[in-house]
C-alpha cells in the first residue's frame, strides 16, 4: 500500500485528468441527513480558519482507498464523502446560475461556469466526461439531477436516490440561508469562500493498492478495523471474489442490484441476518459475515447461486414485512400483528421459513401459533424475550431441515410447533400477569382490536383502519376527572382501553366517564365498548375488574 496526501479539489479538479469511478461491488449512496449535516457543520467551522490562513489551514476528512490506473481512479472506500462534496459543488453552481438570472452581475455566471468545467466535469473532453461516476444504480440519477448543467428533475425511485435528493435539498437550503439578503459581490465572495475551503482545505490520505485482488483483501481488512463497511458490502465483495470471470461478476452484480432495488428503504443487513437465521439458526460466536464466508467455502457455493438465493428470499421477505395481499388471507391478520403492530422482528426468520416451506393452510396455522405464543409469553407474561427468540430461530431451522428431507407440510408444521409449545405459559400465569398489563400505542391498537373482535359476531368485525383506540380515562384529562392524579399511571393499562369508531372517538375525547357513556358509548356498535355502560364510575378498581374480565377473552383468543 502506498499512501499519499490529496484534497477534494486534487481529486475532482481540472489537474487530475483521470476520472474517479466506483468498483462493481460498491454500495449505493447511503448518507442520511445527520451525516450530511455533520459534513456541512464541519465545513462551516473550518471555513473560518481557512479564510484567515488558507496556506496553513487543513481539515482531515479521513482515508481513501483507491486503485490507480493510467485512465482512471477506482475508489474502494470514500465514495460517500466525494459524492457529498460533488453535490455541494453542484448546489453552489446552481445558486450562482439562479442569482445571475435575477442580477446582471457577470461574476456569478463566470463562477457557475468554472465550477462546472473545473470540478464537476473534466475540462475539454469529448465525449463529455465527469470527475466522479457513481454506481450503476445511482449514476443515471446522479448525472441527471446533480452533475448536468443545468440539471433536470427526476423522480427518485430507490432509497439511495432519495438520499441524494435529500442531501442536495439540505445544502441548497443552508447555502441560500448563508447568502440571502447580501449584495451580488458579497454573494460571489461567499460562494467562492465555500468552494475554496471545500476543494483546497479539506484533505484526505489516499491509500493506493495495486490490483483488484489486493482491493478485495483491503475491503475485508477495513471491516476488521471497523472502518464503515456494512455486511452487504462485505458479502457482495465476497461473492464477486468467488467469481471465475467478468461475466460471472456481472451476473452477481446485476442480481444483487435487483435485490437492493426491491428492498428500497428496507435494511438489507437486517434482511441478510434474518435469511441466515431462518436457515441455520442463531448466530453464536461469529458475526454474520464470517458465518456466510465459512458456509460458502465449506459448501463450495458459487457467488451466482448465493446471490440468486438472496434475491428469491428477498421477494418472500418483502411480502411478509409489507403484509402483501398475496399472503393467505387468514394469515394476514396475524402477520400484520407480529410485524407491523407488535414489531416482533425476531419472528421474521420463522415466518420466512414457514412461507417458503409450508402450504398455505399450514403457514396460516404456524403464524397463528407464533402470534399466540408471543402474546402469551412476552406481551402479557413478561417472560424472558431471549428464550422466545431462540425458540423462533430453532423452529425456523427445523422447518428448513424437515422440508429439505421432503417431509409432508403437516408433519413439518407439527415439528415446528413442538419447538414453540415448550415456552407456552400456563393460563394461570397469563391471567395473573394480565391484571398489570401496560402497552405501547402500537401494541394496544392491535391487541385491543383483536379482543374487541373476539367479542363481536364474525359479521361485525372491527377493522384496524376503521376504529380508534379509546382511553376511557383520557390521556389529557381535565377538571372533569377530579381523581386524575390517581388514574394517570393507568392510561395505557389494558383495563382502561377500548375501541370506538373514529368519528365517535374524536367527539368523546376528554369528557367525564358519565358523559362518555351517555353521549358516545351508548351509540357504539362495538360490544366491548357497550359493556362499559354497566359501570357506574371509573376508578382503579373498575380498571382492574375490567382487566380481569378481559383476561378470559385473551386466554380463549390466544390459546
XYZ file of N, CA and C in Angstrom, residues 9-10 22 43 73 98 108 113 117 165 230 234 251 257 276 281 295 299 319 349 354 367-368 389 432 509 520 543:
84
model
N -10.353 18.949 -4.101
C -10.058 19.581 -5.399
C -8.984 18.836 -6.175
N -8.021 18.250 -5.442
C -6.980 17.495 -6.112
C -7.515 16.282 -6.833
N -16.345 3.967 -9.319
C -16.523 3.030 -8.213
C -16.404 1.605 -8.728
N -17.568 21.872 7.620
C -17.074 22.793 6.586
C -17.241 24.242 7.031
N -9.278 6.374 -11.637
C -9.035 6.077 -10.219
C -10.286 5.391 -9.681
N -28.838 30.769 -10.553
C -30.110 31.351 -10.128
C -29.952 32.837 -9.802
N -21.166 36.121 -11.255
C -21.931 34.950 -10.850
C -21.952 33.896 -11.956
N -19.885 28.739 -14.326
C -19.210 28.089 -15.466
C -17.937 27.373 -15.009
N -16.919 23.241 -15.218
C -15.889 22.692 -16.108
C -14.570 22.383 -15.404
N -31.129 13.191 -3.237
C -32.002 14.372 -3.313
C -32.060 15.105 -1.977
N -20.364 -2.169 5.726
C -21.524 -2.910 6.199
C -21.468 -4.349 5.724
N -19.645 -6.259 2.377
C -18.696 -7.356 2.527
C -19.169 -8.617 1.814
N -23.080 -10.966 -13.612
C -24.321 -11.638 -13.217
C -24.600 -11.440 -11.738
N -27.991 -6.048 -7.411
C -28.620 -4.745 -7.620
C -30.142 -4.863 -7.667
N -30.324 -15.673 7.084
C -29.381 -16.635 7.647
C -30.001 -17.371 8.841
N -30.301 -21.038 12.035
C -30.465 -20.806 13.468
C -29.627 -19.642 13.969
N -19.549 -20.653 5.386
C -20.555 -21.507 4.744
C -20.293 -21.657 3.240
N -19.295 -25.321 1.641
C -20.251 -25.948 0.734
C -19.953 -25.698 -0.738
N -42.900 -9.613 0.967
C -44.327 -9.933 1.110
C -44.722 -9.978 2.582
N -37.481 -14.527 10.710
C -36.849 -15.756 10.220
C -37.803 -16.949 10.220
N -41.386 -20.595 7.135
C -42.731 -21.163 7.011
C -43.356 -20.817 5.666
N -48.374 -19.286 11.737
C -48.393 -17.864 12.098
C -49.297 -17.637 13.308
N -50.427 -18.323 13.330
C -51.340 -18.221 14.474
C -50.653 -18.688 15.751
N -37.009 -15.743 21.377
C -36.206 -15.528 20.176
C -35.500 -16.821 19.763
N -52.807 -14.037 35.663
C -52.187 -13.271 36.745
C -51.491 -12.022 36.202
N -63.226 12.354 23.389
C -62.015 12.992 23.897
C -61.943 13.011 25.421
N -71.681 8.782 23.936
C -70.874 8.097 22.922
C -70.875 6.571 23.050
N -60.989 -0.397 36.629
C -59.996 -0.757 35.603
C -59.482 -2.172 35.831
